[in-house]
Amino acid sequence: MSSNISRRPPATRVLRETALRNLVQEIPYIRFLGIKFDQRGEELTAILPFDFGLIGDPMLPALHGGVTAAFLEVTAIIELGWSTVWEQMERGVPDAGQLAAGALPRLPKTIDFSVDFLRSGLPRDAYARARINRSGRRFASVHVEAWQDSPTRLFAQATGHFLMPGPDGH
């Protein structure tokens, strides 16, 4: 039995992977921390692979609070940037050549970012997802949750407000 389901060509998946990779490369601290992003459709999950250099208190041991906060903040920024890129890709702008050349919109700037440390981050991989509460032409509000073993057992969460780049990229 044949299916009439329309499937996106594989090039679209490659194009999205390229766009996400280029977007992530805009923030050098992401590389420094070793953060990776897993993209499934519109959903992004940030992954912070465990490394002993990320430990703040070796007596517990626990992830450093600054690492946790940075992990949450870059997750929010990449989610905002990705949502903009995703929208543009759905409309066919920019084209494949522009994306391959790294022609991406500028990333939003943090206005404020409030972190709730709910429990110690254990010495293992961490995951985070951001949810855009509101995104307008000038400002955006984002909520981020981080977990290690189960998404129902958060170890940190944050809310941030961001200044969105204008239509001219500024």
Tab-separated table of N, CA and C in Angstrom:
chain	number	residue	atom	x	y	z
A	1	MET	N	0.840	-1.158	0.000
A	1	MET	CA	0.000	0.000	0.000
A	1	MET	C	0.896	1.235	0.000
A	2	SER	N	0.691	2.121	-0.952
A	2	SER	CA	1.531	3.309	-1.037
A	2	SER	C	0.938	4.421	-0.182
A	3	SER	N	1.799	5.279	0.243
A	3	SER	CA	1.390	6.381	1.101
A	3	SER	C	1.435	7.679	0.317
A	4	ASN	N	0.463	8.513	0.525
A	4	ASN	CA	0.440	9.817	-0.111
A	4	ASN	C	0.984	10.906	0.806
A	5	ILE	N	1.670	10.493	1.853
A	5	ILE	CA	2.208	11.451	2.809
A	5	ILE	C	3.365	12.194	2.155
A	6	SER	N	3.307	13.496	2.225
A	6	SER	CA	4.372	14.326	1.684
A	6	SER	C	5.548	14.297	2.649
A	7	ARG	N	6.715	13.974	2.151
A	7	ARG	CA	7.913	13.936	2.990
A	7	ARG	C	8.869	15.018	2.533
A	8	ARG	N	9.531	15.637	3.512
A	8	ARG	CA	10.524	16.648	3.175
A	8	ARG	C	11.751	15.940	2.596
A	9	PRO	N	12.371	16.524	1.609
A	9	PRO	CA	13.575	15.907	1.068
A	9	PRO	C	14.690	15.894	2.111
A	10	PRO	N	15.603	14.899	2.032
A	10	PRO	CA	16.690	14.820	3.009
A	10	PRO	C	17.517	16.097	3.070
A	11	ALA	N	17.602	16.842	1.967
A	11	ALA	CA	18.380	18.079	1.965
A	11	ALA	C	17.846	19.065	2.992
A	12	THR	N	16.545	19.035	3.247
A	12	THR	CA	15.960	19.938	4.231
A	12	THR	C	16.506	19.625	5.615
A	13	ARG	N	16.635	18.342	5.940
A	13	ARG	CA	17.189	17.960	7.240
A	13	ARG	C	18.636	18.423	7.352
A	14	VAL	N	19.403	18.228	6.291
A	14	VAL	CA	20.802	18.652	6.281
A	14	VAL	C	20.879	20.172	6.417
A	15	LEU	N	19.994	20.872	5.731
A	15	LEU	CA	19.957	22.327	5.798
A	15	LEU	C	19.664	22.791	7.225
A	16	ARG	N	18.719	22.150	7.880
A	16	ARG	CA	18.391	22.510	9.267
A	16	ARG	C	19.558	22.219	10.206
A	17	GLU	N	20.214	21.091	10.002
A	17	GLU	CA	21.369	20.764	10.836
A	17	GLU	C	22.479	21.791	10.646
A	18	THR	N	22.695	22.206	9.406
A	18	THR	CA	23.708	23.218	9.107
A	18	THR	C	23.349	24.542	9.767
A	19	ALA	N	22.078	24.933	9.661
A	19	ALA	CA	21.640	26.194	10.264
A	19	ALA	C	21.823	26.158	11.779
A	20	LEU	N	21.446	25.058	12.421
A	20	LEU	CA	21.598	24.951	13.867
A	20	LEU	C	23.074	24.987	14.258
A	21	ARG	N	23.906	24.259	13.539
A	21	ARG	CA	25.342	24.241	13.825
A	21	ARG	C	25.928	25.653	13.707
A	22	ASN	N	25.558	26.388	12.654
A	22	ASN	CA	26.052	27.750	12.475
A	22	ASN	C	25.551	28.672	13.586
A	23	LEU	N	24.307	28.491	13.999
A	23	LEU	CA	23.734	29.299	15.067
A	23	LEU	C	24.479	29.065	16.379
A	24	VAL	N	24.740	27.811	16.693
A	24	VAL	CA	25.437	27.453	17.934
A	24	VAL	C	26.864	27.991	17.937
A	25	GLN	N	27.507	28.030	16.775
A	25	GLN	CA	28.883	28.519	16.694
A	25	GLN	C	29.000	30.013	16.969
A	26	GLU	N	27.861	30.714	17.005
A	26	GLU	CA	27.868	32.148	17.294
A	26	GLU	C	28.273	32.437	18.746
A	27	ILE	N	28.178	31.439	19.631
A	27	ILE	CA	28.483	31.640	21.054
A	27	ILE	C	29.665	30.743	21.434
A	28	PRO	N	30.878	31.300	21.502
A	28	PRO	CA	32.067	30.479	21.820
A	28	PRO	C	31.966	29.740	23.148
A	29	TYR	N	31.243	30.306	24.138
A	29	TYR	CA	31.136	29.664	25.445
A	29	TYR	C	30.423	28.317	25.350
A	30	ILE	N	29.565	28.150	24.342
A	30	ILE	CA	28.901	26.855	24.135
A	30	ILE	C	29.952	25.783	23.855
A	31	ARG	N	30.920	26.111	23.011
A	31	ARG	CA	32.000	25.158	22.712
A	31	ARG	C	32.843	24.901	23.955
A	32	PHE	N	33.137	25.967	24.713
A	32	PHE	CA	33.946	25.833	25.908
A	32	PHE	C	33.310	24.862	26.907
A	33	LEU	N	31.994	24.991	27.096
A	33	LEU	CA	31.287	24.103	28.030
A	33	LEU	C	30.993	22.732	27.427
A	34	GLY	N	31.069	22.616	26.110
A	34	GLY	CA	30.797	21.334	25.444
A	34	GLY	C	29.317	21.064	25.226
A	35	ILE	N	28.486	22.111	25.263
A	35	ILE	CA	27.042	21.941	25.108
A	35	ILE	C	26.720	21.508	23.681
A	36	LYS	N	25.822	20.556	23.575
A	36	LYS	CA	25.329	20.057	22.288
A	36	LYS	C	23.826	20.321	22.230
A	37	PHE	N	23.271	20.303	21.023
A	37	PHE	CA	21.826	20.484	20.859
A	37	PHE	C	21.276	19.355	20.009
A	38	ASP	N	20.192	18.760	20.488
A	38	ASP	CA	19.493	17.704	19.768
A	38	ASP	C	18.195	18.293	19.243
A	39	GLN	N	18.024	18.275	17.926
A	39	GLN	CA	16.848	18.881	17.309
A	39	GLN	C	15.943	17.797	16.760
A	40	ARG	N	14.696	17.792	17.229
A	40	ARG	CA	13.657	16.863	16.754
A	40	ARG	C	12.478	17.717	16.335
A	41	GLY	N	12.309	17.905	15.040
A	41	GLY	CA	11.269	18.804	14.558
A	41	GLY	C	11.562	20.198	15.061
A	42	GLU	N	10.586	20.833	15.679
A	42	GLU	CA	10.768	22.181	16.212
A	42	GLU	C	11.395	22.183	17.604
A	43	GLU	N	11.467	21.012	18.255
A	43	GLU	CA	11.938	20.934	19.634
A	43	GLU	C	13.453	20.808	19.716
A	44	LEU	N	14.045	21.642	20.555
A	44	LEU	CA	15.479	21.577	20.828
A	44	LEU	C	15.707	21.132	22.265
A	45	THR	N	16.629	20.221	22.442
A	45	THR	CA	17.069	19.840	23.781
A	45	THR	C	18.557	20.125	23.863
A	46	ALA	N	18.956	20.897	24.856
A	46	ALA	CA	20.373	21.169	25.090
A	46	ALA	C	20.934	20.064	25.965
A	47	ILE	N	22.158	19.660	25.667
A	47	ILE	CA	22.813	18.592	26.418
A	47	ILE	C	24.161	19.115	26.904
A	48	LEU	N	24.362	19.048	28.214
A	48	LEU	CA	25.637	19.432	28.819
A	48	LEU	C	26.321	18.145	29.269
A	49	PRO	N	27.249	17.622	28.444
A	49	PRO	CA	27.933	16.381	28.840
A	49	PRO	C	28.789	16.621	30.096
A	50	PHE	N	28.751	15.658	31.000
A	50	PHE	CA	29.516	15.817	32.237
A	50	PHE	C	31.009	15.871	31.957
A	51	ASP	N	31.675	16.739	32.698
A	51	ASP	CA	33.127	16.860	32.671
A	51	ASP	C	33.542	17.288	34.079
A	52	PHE	N	34.623	16.728	34.604
A	52	PHE	CA	35.055	17.074	35.965
A	52	PHE	C	35.388	18.550	36.104
A	53	GLY	N	35.737	19.216	35.003
A	53	GLY	CA	36.023	20.649	35.040
A	53	GLY	C	34.801	21.497	35.323
A	54	LEU	N	33.610	20.912	35.257
A	54	LEU	CA	32.365	21.646	35.508
A	54	LEU	C	31.937	21.598	36.977
A	55	ILE	N	32.688	20.863	37.793
A	55	ILE	CA	32.355	20.702	39.212
A	55	ILE	C	32.754	21.960	39.975
A	56	GLY	N	31.832	22.478	40.765
A	56	GLY	CA	32.121	23.655	41.582
A	56	GLY	C	32.508	23.285	42.993
A	57	ASP	N	31.869	22.273	43.558
A	57	ASP	CA	32.154	21.826	44.916
A	57	ASP	C	32.562	20.357	44.866
A	58	PRO	N	33.873	20.093	44.910
A	58	PRO	CA	34.332	18.704	44.806
A	58	PRO	C	33.959	17.847	46.013
A	59	MET	N	33.573	18.476	47.132
A	59	MET	CA	33.204	17.703	48.309
A	59	MET	C	31.840	17.040	48.132
A	60	LEU	N	30.935	17.645	47.346
A	60	LEU	CA	29.600	17.056	47.172
A	60	LEU	C	29.617	15.862	46.205
A	61	PRO	N	30.124	15.816	45.087
A	61	PRO	CA	30.457	16.865	44.130
A	61	PRO	C	29.193	17.387	43.447
A	62	ALA	N	29.246	18.656	43.021
A	62	ALA	CA	28.083	19.285	42.385
A	62	ALA	C	28.539	20.185	41.243
A	63	LEU	N	27.698	20.298	40.226
A	63	LEU	CA	27.996	21.207	39.127
A	63	LEU	C	28.109	22.632	39.659
A	64	HIS	N	29.018	23.396	39.103
A	64	HIS	CA	29.192	24.792	39.491
A	64	HIS	C	27.929	25.576	39.141
A	65	GLY	N	27.484	26.448	40.043
A	65	GLY	CA	26.279	27.241	39.810
A	65	GLY	C	26.388	28.127	38.579
A	66	GLY	N	27.572	28.658	38.311
A	66	GLY	CA	27.772	29.491	37.125
A	66	GLY	C	27.641	28.688	35.844
A	67	VAL	N	28.101	27.450	35.871
A	67	VAL	CA	27.948	26.564	34.709
A	67	VAL	C	26.473	26.275	34.475
A	68	THR	N	25.750	25.999	35.560
A	68	THR	CA	24.312	25.723	35.447
A	68	THR	C	23.583	26.937	34.880
A	69	ALA	N	23.876	28.119	35.401
A	69	ALA	CA	23.222	29.343	34.924
A	69	ALA	C	23.555	29.598	33.454
A	70	ALA	N	24.812	29.430	33.085
A	70	ALA	CA	25.218	29.640	31.688
A	70	ALA	C	24.538	28.634	30.770
A	71	PHE	N	24.428	27.393	31.211
A	71	PHE	CA	23.760	26.345	30.440
A	71	PHE	C	22.308	26.737	30.172
A	72	LEU	N	21.618	27.219	31.194
A	72	LEU	CA	20.230	27.646	31.034
A	72	LEU	C	20.121	28.860	30.109
A	73	GLU	N	21.015	29.830	30.277
A	73	GLU	CA	20.947	31.049	29.473
A	73	GLU	C	21.221	30.787	27.993
A	74	VAL	N	22.254	30.002	27.685
A	74	VAL	CA	22.521	29.742	26.263
A	74	VAL	C	21.417	28.876	25.653
A	75	THR	N	20.782	28.027	26.453
A	75	THR	CA	19.648	27.251	25.955
A	75	THR	C	18.521	28.183	25.543
A	76	ALA	N	18.245	29.199	26.366
A	76	ALA	CA	17.195	30.172	26.044
A	76	ALA	C	17.551	30.969	24.787
A	77	ILE	N	18.787	31.429	24.692
A	77	ILE	CA	19.215	32.246	23.548
A	77	ILE	C	19.151	31.440	22.259
A	78	ILE	N	19.638	30.207	22.293
A	78	ILE	CA	19.614	29.372	21.084
A	78	ILE	C	18.169	29.033	20.708
A	79	GLU	N	17.309	28.801	21.681
A	79	GLU	CA	15.891	28.533	21.382
A	79	GLU	C	15.259	29.728	20.674
A	80	LEU	N	15.524	30.932	21.157
A	80	LEU	CA	14.991	32.131	20.505
A	80	LEU	C	15.546	32.273	19.087
A	81	GLY	N	16.853	32.099	18.947
A	81	GLY	CA	17.466	32.194	17.623
A	81	GLY	C	16.952	31.122	16.685
A	82	TRP	N	16.809	29.897	17.216
A	82	TRP	CA	16.337	28.782	16.395
A	82	TRP	C	14.896	28.988	15.944
A	83	SER	N	14.059	29.539	16.830
A	83	SER	CA	12.669	29.758	16.442
A	83	SER	C	12.584	30.762	15.289
A	84	THR	N	13.465	31.751	15.286
A	84	THR	CA	13.513	32.722	14.190
A	84	THR	C	13.983	32.059	12.902
A	85	VAL	N	15.052	31.269	13.001
A	85	VAL	CA	15.586	30.581	11.826
A	85	VAL	C	14.561	29.590	11.280
A	86	TRP	N	13.906	28.841	12.197
A	86	TRP	CA	12.908	27.848	11.780
A	86	TRP	C	11.792	28.521	10.981
A	87	GLU	N	11.281	29.648	11.501
A	87	GLU	CA	10.236	30.392	10.789
A	87	GLU	C	10.701	30.787	9.395
A	88	GLN	N	11.912	31.317	9.316
A	88	GLN	CA	12.444	31.753	8.025
A	88	GLN	C	12.616	30.576	7.070
A	89	MET	N	13.076	29.449	7.588
A	89	MET	CA	13.269	28.277	6.736
A	89	MET	C	11.935	27.759	6.215
A	90	GLU	N	10.901	27.826	7.038
A	90	GLU	CA	9.578	27.384	6.594
A	90	GLU	C	9.055	28.265	5.456
A	91	ARG	N	9.472	29.542	5.462
A	91	ARG	CA	9.072	30.463	4.395
A	91	ARG	C	10.025	30.403	3.206
A	92	GLY	N	11.130	29.654	3.328
A	92	GLY	CA	12.086	29.540	2.230
A	92	GLY	C	13.144	30.625	2.217
A	93	VAL	N	13.269	31.363	3.319
A	93	VAL	CA	14.263	32.429	3.412
A	93	VAL	C	15.054	32.195	4.687
A	94	PRO	N	16.345	32.223	4.733
A	94	PRO	CA	17.256	32.377	3.615
A	94	PRO	C	17.380	31.083	2.820
A	95	ASP	N	17.998	31.156	1.663
A	95	ASP	CA	18.130	29.949	0.853
A	95	ASP	C	19.303	29.111	1.342
A	96	ALA	N	19.442	27.928	0.769
A	96	ALA	CA	20.468	26.971	1.215
A	96	ALA	C	21.869	27.557	1.144
A	97	GLY	N	22.151	28.291	0.079
A	97	GLY	CA	23.484	28.885	-0.070
A	97	GLY	C	23.787	29.888	1.024
A	98	GLN	N	22.805	30.708	1.384
A	98	GLN	CA	23.001	31.686	2.447
A	98	GLN	C	23.231	31.002	3.789
A	99	LEU	N	22.451	29.941	4.069
A	99	LEU	CA	22.615	29.226	5.338
A	99	LEU	C	23.974	28.545	5.414
A	100	ALA	N	24.391	27.939	4.313
A	100	ALA	CA	25.689	27.270	4.292
A	100	ALA	C	26.804	28.277	4.546
A	101	ALA	N	26.606	29.519	4.088
A	101	ALA	CA	27.605	30.568	4.294
A	101	ALA	C	27.499	31.192	5.679
A	102	GLY	N	26.528	30.746	6.472
A	102	GLY	CA	26.376	31.248	7.829
A	102	GLY	C	25.545	32.513	7.941
A	103	ALA	N	24.715	32.808	6.946
A	103	ALA	CA	23.855	34.005	6.973
A	103	ALA	C	22.651	33.737	7.869
A	104	LEU	N	22.823	34.027	9.139
A	104	LEU	CA	21.759	33.800	10.118
A	104	LEU	C	21.424	35.114	10.803
A	105	PRO	N	20.207	35.220	11.346
A	105	PRO	CA	19.872	36.438	12.075
A	105	PRO	C	20.738	36.568	13.329
A	106	ARG	N	20.908	37.796	13.785
A	106	ARG	CA	21.658	38.027	15.021
A	106	ARG	C	20.904	37.437	16.196
A	107	LEU	N	21.644	37.052	17.211
A	107	LEU	CA	21.034	36.458	18.400
A	107	LEU	C	20.517	37.548	19.336
A	108	PRO	N	19.488	37.233	20.115
A	108	PRO	CA	18.962	38.210	21.075
A	108	PRO	C	19.971	38.492	22.186
A	109	LYS	N	19.792	39.632	22.847
A	109	LYS	CA	20.652	40.034	23.968
A	109	LYS	C	19.871	39.879	25.268
A	110	THR	N	20.542	39.385	26.287
A	110	THR	CA	19.906	39.187	27.588
A	110	THR	C	19.651	40.525	28.273
A	111	ILE	N	18.421	40.722	28.734
A	111	ILE	CA	18.071	41.892	29.547
A	111	ILE	C	18.210	41.513	31.015
A	112	ASP	N	17.539	40.438	31.419
A	112	ASP	CA	17.683	39.904	32.773
A	112	ASP	C	17.454	38.404	32.721
A	113	PHE	N	18.021	37.714	33.719
A	113	PHE	CA	17.936	36.262	33.746
A	113	PHE	C	17.950	35.822	35.198
A	114	SER	N	16.885	35.166	35.641
A	114	SER	CA	16.737	34.755	37.034
A	114	SER	C	16.724	33.228	37.118
A	115	VAL	N	17.656	32.679	37.891
A	115	VAL	CA	17.808	31.232	38.006
A	115	VAL	C	17.330	30.750	39.369
A	116	ASP	N	16.566	29.680	39.368
A	116	ASP	CA	16.178	28.989	40.597
A	116	ASP	C	16.968	27.683	40.653
A	117	PHE	N	17.857	27.567	41.643
A	117	PHE	CA	18.610	26.332	41.844
A	117	PHE	C	17.768	25.452	42.763
A	118	LEU	N	17.195	24.406	42.230
A	118	LEU	CA	16.249	23.579	42.973
A	118	LEU	C	16.921	22.469	43.769
A	119	ARG	N	18.033	21.974	43.273
A	119	ARG	CA	18.839	20.966	43.969
A	119	ARG	C	20.215	20.964	43.325
A	120	SER	N	21.149	20.272	43.921
A	120	SER	CA	22.507	20.220	43.367
A	120	SER	C	22.515	19.477	42.046
A	121	GLY	N	23.285	20.025	41.104
A	121	GLY	CA	23.509	19.313	39.848
A	121	GLY	C	24.524	18.213	40.097
A	122	LEU	N	24.155	16.983	39.841
A	122	LEU	CA	25.015	15.837	40.123
A	122	LEU	C	26.088	15.676	39.054
A	123	PRO	N	27.124	14.920	39.333
A	123	PRO	CA	28.199	14.729	38.360
A	123	PRO	C	27.771	13.752	37.247
A	124	ARG	N	26.904	14.234	36.373
A	124	ARG	CA	26.441	13.456	35.218
A	124	ARG	C	25.910	14.421	34.168
A	125	ASP	N	25.555	13.911	33.019
A	125	ASP	CA	25.026	14.758	31.941
A	125	ASP	C	23.774	15.490	32.401
A	126	ALA	N	23.580	16.699	31.847
A	126	ALA	CA	22.390	17.497	32.145
A	126	ALA	C	21.701	17.850	30.833
A	127	TYR	N	20.402	18.074	30.922
A	127	TYR	CA	19.576	18.379	29.753
A	127	TYR	C	18.722	19.595	30.063
A	128	ALA	N	18.385	20.360	29.035
A	128	ALA	CA	17.531	21.528	29.246
A	128	ALA	C	16.684	21.782	28.009
A	129	ARG	N	15.491	22.321	28.249
A	129	ARG	CA	14.602	22.763	27.173
A	129	ARG	C	14.058	24.129	27.552
A	130	ALA	N	13.941	24.975	26.539
A	130	ALA	CA	13.400	26.312	26.743
A	130	ALA	C	12.026	26.406	26.091
A	131	ARG	N	11.180	27.188	26.706
A	131	ARG	CA	9.838	27.458	26.173
A	131	ARG	C	9.689	28.966	26.048
A	132	ILE	N	9.361	29.418	24.869
A	132	ILE	CA	9.170	30.847	24.652
A	132	ILE	C	7.765	31.207	25.123
A	133	ASN	N	7.695	32.031	26.165
A	133	ASN	CA	6.399	32.452	26.689
A	133	ASN	C	5.783	33.540	25.824
A	134	ARG	N	6.625	34.453	25.378
A	134	ARG	CA	6.170	35.543	24.524
A	134	ARG	C	7.347	36.040	23.713
A	135	SER	N	7.114	36.264	22.445
A	135	SER	CA	8.154	36.821	21.592
A	135	SER	C	7.522	37.848	20.670
A	136	GLY	N	7.915	39.095	20.862
A	136	GLY	CA	7.415	40.178	20.025
A	136	GLY	C	8.530	40.704	19.146
A	137	ARG	N	8.283	41.840	18.543
A	137	ARG	CA	9.300	42.431	17.666
A	137	ARG	C	10.523	42.887	18.448
A	138	ARG	N	10.313	43.349	19.710
A	138	ARG	CA	11.426	43.923	20.462
A	138	ARG	C	11.879	43.089	21.649
A	139	PHE	N	10.932	42.420	22.314
A	139	PHE	CA	11.264	41.692	23.540
A	139	PHE	C	10.735	40.272	23.494
A	140	ALA	N	11.402	39.400	24.267
A	140	ALA	CA	10.940	38.021	24.394
A	140	ALA	C	11.100	37.585	25.842
A	141	SER	N	10.209	36.696	26.274
A	141	SER	CA	10.258	36.104	27.605
A	141	SER	C	10.366	34.590	27.419
A	142	VAL	N	11.347	33.989	28.107
A	142	VAL	CA	11.627	32.560	27.938
A	142	VAL	C	11.766	31.895	29.302
A	143	HIS	N	11.233	30.675	29.418
A	143	HIS	CA	11.376	29.849	30.616
A	143	HIS	C	12.199	28.619	30.230
A	144	VAL	N	13.179	28.261	31.060
A	144	VAL	CA	14.061	27.127	30.781
A	144	VAL	C	14.040	26.179	31.973
A	145	GLU	N	14.009	24.880	31.675
A	145	GLU	CA	14.065	23.863	32.733
A	145	GLU	C	15.216	22.902	32.450
A	146	ALA	N	15.943	22.533	33.513
A	146	ALA	CA	17.068	21.613	33.386
A	146	ALA	C	16.882	20.422	34.312
A	147	TRP	N	17.267	19.247	33.814
A	147	TRP	CA	17.154	18.018	34.584
A	147	TRP	C	18.345	17.124	34.256
A	148	GLN	N	18.467	16.039	35.009
A	148	GLN	CA	19.537	15.087	34.741
A	148	GLN	C	18.989	13.699	34.452
A	149	ASP	N	18.251	13.128	35.355
A	149	ASP	CA	17.750	11.771	35.155
A	149	ASP	C	16.351	11.736	34.563
A	150	SER	N	15.523	12.676	34.967
A	150	SER	CA	14.131	12.683	34.532
A	150	SER	C	13.653	14.123	34.369
A	151	PRO	N	12.946	14.419	33.272
A	151	PRO	CA	12.437	15.780	33.095
A	151	PRO	C	11.403	16.191	34.144
A	152	THR	N	10.933	15.228	34.925
A	152	THR	CA	9.991	15.569	35.993
A	152	THR	C	10.718	15.936	37.287
A	153	ARG	N	12.029	15.759	37.311
A	153	ARG	CA	12.826	16.081	38.506
A	153	ARG	C	13.888	17.120	38.121
A	154	LEU	N	13.471	18.376	38.116
A	154	LEU	CA	14.351	19.471	37.713
A	154	LEU	C	15.413	19.743	38.773
A	155	PHE	N	16.610	20.147	38.322
A	155	PHE	CA	17.598	20.606	39.292
A	155	PHE	C	17.777	22.121	39.206
A	156	ALA	N	17.287	22.732	38.116
A	156	ALA	CA	17.330	24.193	37.989
A	156	ALA	C	16.299	24.632	36.950
A	157	GLN	N	15.844	25.862	37.114
A	157	GLN	CA	14.958	26.467	36.127
A	157	GLN	C	15.265	27.956	36.096
A	158	ALA	N	14.879	28.607	35.013
A	158	ALA	CA	15.170	30.037	34.898
A	158	ALA	C	14.122	30.712	34.027
A	159	THR	N	14.012	32.008	34.226
A	159	THR	CA	13.184	32.851	33.376
A	159	THR	C	14.049	34.021	32.941
A	160	GLY	N	13.976	34.327	31.655
A	160	GLY	CA	14.781	35.422	31.138
A	160	GLY	C	13.989	36.300	30.201
A	161	HIS	N	14.427	37.551	30.117
A	161	HIS	CA	13.857	38.514	29.172
A	161	HIS	C	14.976	38.934	28.239
A	162	PHE	N	14.641	39.033	26.965
A	162	PHE	CA	15.658	39.265	25.949
A	162	PHE	C	15.238	40.370	24.998
A	163	LEU	N	16.228	41.132	24.533
A	163	LEU	CA	16.029	42.147	23.515
A	163	LEU	C	16.245	41.473	22.162
A	164	MET	N	15.210	41.478	21.349
A	164	MET	CA	15.293	40.833	20.049
A	164	MET	C	15.951	41.768	19.042
A	165	PRO	N	16.768	41.202	18.136
A	165	PRO	CA	17.371	42.053	17.104
A	165	PRO	C	16.287	42.611	16.180
A	166	GLY	N	16.502	43.820	15.699
A	166	GLY	CA	15.544	44.439	14.796
A	166	GLY	C	15.552	43.789	13.423
A	167	PRO	N	14.647	44.206	12.550
A	167	PRO	CA	14.565	43.614	11.217
A	167	PRO	C	15.854	43.787	10.401
A	168	ASP	N	16.623	44.805	10.749
A	168	ASP	CA	17.890	45.017	10.034
A	168	ASP	C	19.045	44.254	10.704
A	169	GLY	N	18.705	43.435	11.723
A	169	GLY	CA	19.708	42.625	12.405
A	169	GLY	C	20.374	43.316	13.584
A	170	HIS	N	19.947	44.541	13.936
A	170	HIS	CA	20.546	45.263	15.057
A	170	HIS	C	19.598	45.358	16.222
